[in-house]
Coordinates of C-alpha atoms in Angstrom, one line a residue:
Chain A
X1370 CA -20.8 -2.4 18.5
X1371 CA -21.4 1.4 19.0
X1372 CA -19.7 3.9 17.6
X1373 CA -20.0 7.5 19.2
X1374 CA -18.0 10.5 17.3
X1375 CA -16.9 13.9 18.9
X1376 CA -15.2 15.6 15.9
X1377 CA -15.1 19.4 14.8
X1378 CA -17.3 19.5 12.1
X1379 CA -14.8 21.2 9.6
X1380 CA -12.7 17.5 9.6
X1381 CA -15.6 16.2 7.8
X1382 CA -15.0 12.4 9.3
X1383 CA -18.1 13.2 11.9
X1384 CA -20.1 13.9 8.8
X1385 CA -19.5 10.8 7.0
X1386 CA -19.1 8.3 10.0
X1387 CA -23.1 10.0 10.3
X1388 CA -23.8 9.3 7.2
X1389 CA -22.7 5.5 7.0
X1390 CA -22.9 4.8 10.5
X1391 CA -25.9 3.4 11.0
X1392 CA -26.7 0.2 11.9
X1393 CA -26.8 -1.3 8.2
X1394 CA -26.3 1.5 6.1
X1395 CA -22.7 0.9 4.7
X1396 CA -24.3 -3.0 4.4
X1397 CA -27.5 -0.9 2.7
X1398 CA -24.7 0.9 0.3
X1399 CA -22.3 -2.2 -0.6
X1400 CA -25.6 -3.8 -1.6
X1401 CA -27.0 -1.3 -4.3
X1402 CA -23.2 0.1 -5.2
X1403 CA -23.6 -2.3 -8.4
X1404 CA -27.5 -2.0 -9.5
X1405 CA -30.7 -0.6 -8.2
X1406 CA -32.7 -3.0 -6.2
X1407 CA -36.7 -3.2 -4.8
X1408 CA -37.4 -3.5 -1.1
X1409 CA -38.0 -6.9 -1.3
X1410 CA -34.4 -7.8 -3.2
X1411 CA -32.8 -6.0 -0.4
X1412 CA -34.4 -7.9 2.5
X1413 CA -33.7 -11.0 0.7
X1414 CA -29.8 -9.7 0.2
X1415 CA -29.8 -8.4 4.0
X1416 CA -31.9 -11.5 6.3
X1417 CA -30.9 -10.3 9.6
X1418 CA -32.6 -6.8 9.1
X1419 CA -36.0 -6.1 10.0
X1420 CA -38.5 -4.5 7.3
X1421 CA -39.0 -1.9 9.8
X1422 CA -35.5 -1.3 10.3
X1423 CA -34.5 -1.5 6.8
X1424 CA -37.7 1.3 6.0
X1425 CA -36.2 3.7 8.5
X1426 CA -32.4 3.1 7.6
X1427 CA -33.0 3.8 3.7
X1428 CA -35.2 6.7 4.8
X1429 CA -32.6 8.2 6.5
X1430 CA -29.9 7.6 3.7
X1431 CA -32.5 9.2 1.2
X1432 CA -33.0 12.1 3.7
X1433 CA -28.9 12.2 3.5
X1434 CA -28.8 12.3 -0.4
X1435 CA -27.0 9.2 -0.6
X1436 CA -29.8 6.9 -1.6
X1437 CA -32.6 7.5 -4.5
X1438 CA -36.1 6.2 -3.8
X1439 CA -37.8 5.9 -7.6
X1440 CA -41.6 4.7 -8.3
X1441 CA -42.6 3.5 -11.7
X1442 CA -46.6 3.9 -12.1
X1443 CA -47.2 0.8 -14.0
X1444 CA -49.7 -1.5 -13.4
X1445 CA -48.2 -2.4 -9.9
X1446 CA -46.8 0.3 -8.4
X1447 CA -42.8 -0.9 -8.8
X1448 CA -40.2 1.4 -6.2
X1449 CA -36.7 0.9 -6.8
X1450 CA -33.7 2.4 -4.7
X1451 CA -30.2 2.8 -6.2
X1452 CA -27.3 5.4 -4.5
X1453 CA -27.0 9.1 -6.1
X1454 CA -23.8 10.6 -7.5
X1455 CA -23.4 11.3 -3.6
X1456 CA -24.0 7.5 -2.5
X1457 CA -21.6 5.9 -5.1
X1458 CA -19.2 8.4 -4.0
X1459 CA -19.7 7.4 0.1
X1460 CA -19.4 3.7 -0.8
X1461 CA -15.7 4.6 -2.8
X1462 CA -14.5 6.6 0.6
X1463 CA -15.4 4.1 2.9
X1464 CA -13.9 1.4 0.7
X1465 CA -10.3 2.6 1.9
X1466 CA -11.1 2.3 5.0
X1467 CA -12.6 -1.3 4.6
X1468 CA -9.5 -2.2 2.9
X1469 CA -7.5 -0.9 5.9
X1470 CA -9.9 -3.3 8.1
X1471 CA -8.9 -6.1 5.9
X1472 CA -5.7 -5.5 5.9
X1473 CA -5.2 -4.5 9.7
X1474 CA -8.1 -7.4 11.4
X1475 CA -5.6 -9.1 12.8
X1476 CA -6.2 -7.5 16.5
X1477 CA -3.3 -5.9 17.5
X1478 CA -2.8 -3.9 14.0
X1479 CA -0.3 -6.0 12.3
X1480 CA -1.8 -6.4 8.9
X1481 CA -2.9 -10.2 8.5
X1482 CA -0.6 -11.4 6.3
X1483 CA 2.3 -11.1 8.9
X1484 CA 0.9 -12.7 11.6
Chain B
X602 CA -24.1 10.1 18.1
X603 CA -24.1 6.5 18.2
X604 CA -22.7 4.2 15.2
X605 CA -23.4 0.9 15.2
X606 CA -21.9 -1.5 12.0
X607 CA -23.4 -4.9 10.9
X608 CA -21.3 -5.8 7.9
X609 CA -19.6 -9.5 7.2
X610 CA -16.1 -9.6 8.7
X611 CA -14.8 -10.3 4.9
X612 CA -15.7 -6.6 3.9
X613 CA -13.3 -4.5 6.5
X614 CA -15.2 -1.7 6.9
X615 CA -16.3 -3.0 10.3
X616 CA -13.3 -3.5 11.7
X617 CA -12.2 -0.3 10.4
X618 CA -14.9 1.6 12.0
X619 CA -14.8 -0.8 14.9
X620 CA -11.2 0.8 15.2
X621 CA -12.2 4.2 14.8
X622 CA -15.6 4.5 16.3
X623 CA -14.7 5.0 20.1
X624 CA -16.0 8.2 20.9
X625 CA -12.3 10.5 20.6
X626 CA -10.7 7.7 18.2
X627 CA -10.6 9.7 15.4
X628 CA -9.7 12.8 16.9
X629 CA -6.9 11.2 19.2
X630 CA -5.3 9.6 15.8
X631 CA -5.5 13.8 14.2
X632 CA -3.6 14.8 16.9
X633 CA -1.1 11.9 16.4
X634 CA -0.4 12.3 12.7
X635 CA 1.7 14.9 13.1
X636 CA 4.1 13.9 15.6
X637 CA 4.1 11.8 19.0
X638 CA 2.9 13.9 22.3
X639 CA 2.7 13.4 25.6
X640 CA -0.4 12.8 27.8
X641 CA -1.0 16.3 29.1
X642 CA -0.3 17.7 25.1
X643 CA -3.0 15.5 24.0
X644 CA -5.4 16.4 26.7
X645 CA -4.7 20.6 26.3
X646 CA -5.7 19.8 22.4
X647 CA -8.9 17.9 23.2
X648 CA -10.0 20.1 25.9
X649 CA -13.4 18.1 26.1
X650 CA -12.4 14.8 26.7
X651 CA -11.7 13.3 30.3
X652 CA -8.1 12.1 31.9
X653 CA -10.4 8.5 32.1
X654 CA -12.0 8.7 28.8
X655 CA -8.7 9.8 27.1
X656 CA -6.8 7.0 29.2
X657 CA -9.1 4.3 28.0
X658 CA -9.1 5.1 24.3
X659 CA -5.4 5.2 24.6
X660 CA -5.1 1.9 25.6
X661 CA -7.6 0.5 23.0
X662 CA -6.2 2.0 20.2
X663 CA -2.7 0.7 21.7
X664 CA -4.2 -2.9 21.7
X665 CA -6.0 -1.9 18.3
X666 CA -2.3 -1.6 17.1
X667 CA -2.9 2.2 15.9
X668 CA -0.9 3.8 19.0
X669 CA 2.0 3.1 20.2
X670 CA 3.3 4.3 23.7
X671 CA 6.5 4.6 24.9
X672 CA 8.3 5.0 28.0
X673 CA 11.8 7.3 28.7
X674 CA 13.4 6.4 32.3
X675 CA 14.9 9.8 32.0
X676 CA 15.3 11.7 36.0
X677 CA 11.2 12.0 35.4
X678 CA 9.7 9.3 33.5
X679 CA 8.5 10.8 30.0
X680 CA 5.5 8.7 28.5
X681 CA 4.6 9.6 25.0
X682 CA 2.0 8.6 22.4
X683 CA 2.7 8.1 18.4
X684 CA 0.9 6.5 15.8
X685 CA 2.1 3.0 14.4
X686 CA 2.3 2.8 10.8
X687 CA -1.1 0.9 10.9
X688 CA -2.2 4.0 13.1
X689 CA -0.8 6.5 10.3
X690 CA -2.7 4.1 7.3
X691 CA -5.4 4.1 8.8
X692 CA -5.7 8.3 9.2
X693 CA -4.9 8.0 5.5
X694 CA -8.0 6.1 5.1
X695 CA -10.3 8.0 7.2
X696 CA -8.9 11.0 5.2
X697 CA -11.0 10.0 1.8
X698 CA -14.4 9.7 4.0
X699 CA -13.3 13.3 5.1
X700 CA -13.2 14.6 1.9
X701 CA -16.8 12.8 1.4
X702 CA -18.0 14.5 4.5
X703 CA -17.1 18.3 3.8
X704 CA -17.9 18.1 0.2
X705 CA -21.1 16.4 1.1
X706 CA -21.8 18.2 4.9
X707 CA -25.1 20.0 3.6
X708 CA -27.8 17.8 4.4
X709 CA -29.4 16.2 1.3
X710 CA -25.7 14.9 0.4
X711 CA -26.0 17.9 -2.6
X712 CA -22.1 19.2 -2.4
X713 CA -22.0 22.1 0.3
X714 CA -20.8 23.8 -2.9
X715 CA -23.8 23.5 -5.4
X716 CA -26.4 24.7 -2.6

């Protein structure tokens, strides 16, 4: 499902539906909201991604200051991610709107519980 | 800029944004919060969008549940387009990943304030 955004830029939605929009990333930021995690833990917590797609996606969310890549020199190299002060705060926003989805998945809009 | 969501169905957020991704979604449901308009009102304020694009989106977010149109058999028929109440929650929600998108619109996530 694609999700294409014309929005003036002063709204600030374009910004974060860039942010989060991409193909795993709010997946990528519900994943490490509670701890810090190593590559590996997250392709074992996300099976349908591909390394190479995971690579590029938590590139891009460091690159958008939501995600922190950290190395520890010890005697193997050990590189954890976890979200910045700007990630935690992404994964609050969009949980509204994933509440919203929950309570509005029933197609049509009526909230679940009344159909 | 394309969005595309792989979360579980049990999180929300990918309906929401399923809801609110078409291309003018999120715009069409600003210019609804206010107050209900009529076709050519809604084109005049989104000057860039087409009568087809506009027309489609329309009638998704009326099957999403979020728009609701109605018809007056006045001496000229007068259509006009308002947001349901799940429409009007669900600009509430997009509202918080607003606020996450102009406090965090420099690049680098750093607020646009500490830069």
């Amino acid at each position: 499902m694609a999700i294409r955004v014309n929005l003036p830029d002063e709204c600030g939605l374009g910004q974060a539906l860039s942010v989060i929009g991409g193909s795993w990333k709010s997946a990528i930021l519900w994943e490490l909201h509670e701890r810090a995690l190593r590559f590996g833990e997250l392709r074992r917590r996300l099976p349908r991604i591909s390394e190479k797609v995971l690579f590029e996606q938590l590139r891009e969310m460091e690159r958008d200051g939501v995600v922190r890549r950290e190395a520890f020199d010890e005697a193997v190299l050990r590189v954890e991610y976890s979200l910045t002060p700007a990630g935690t705060a992404l994964n609050e926003a969009a949980h509204t709107l994933a509440l919203w989805g929950l309570a509005h998945s029933g197609r049509g809009g009526l909230p679940v519980a009344a159909e």
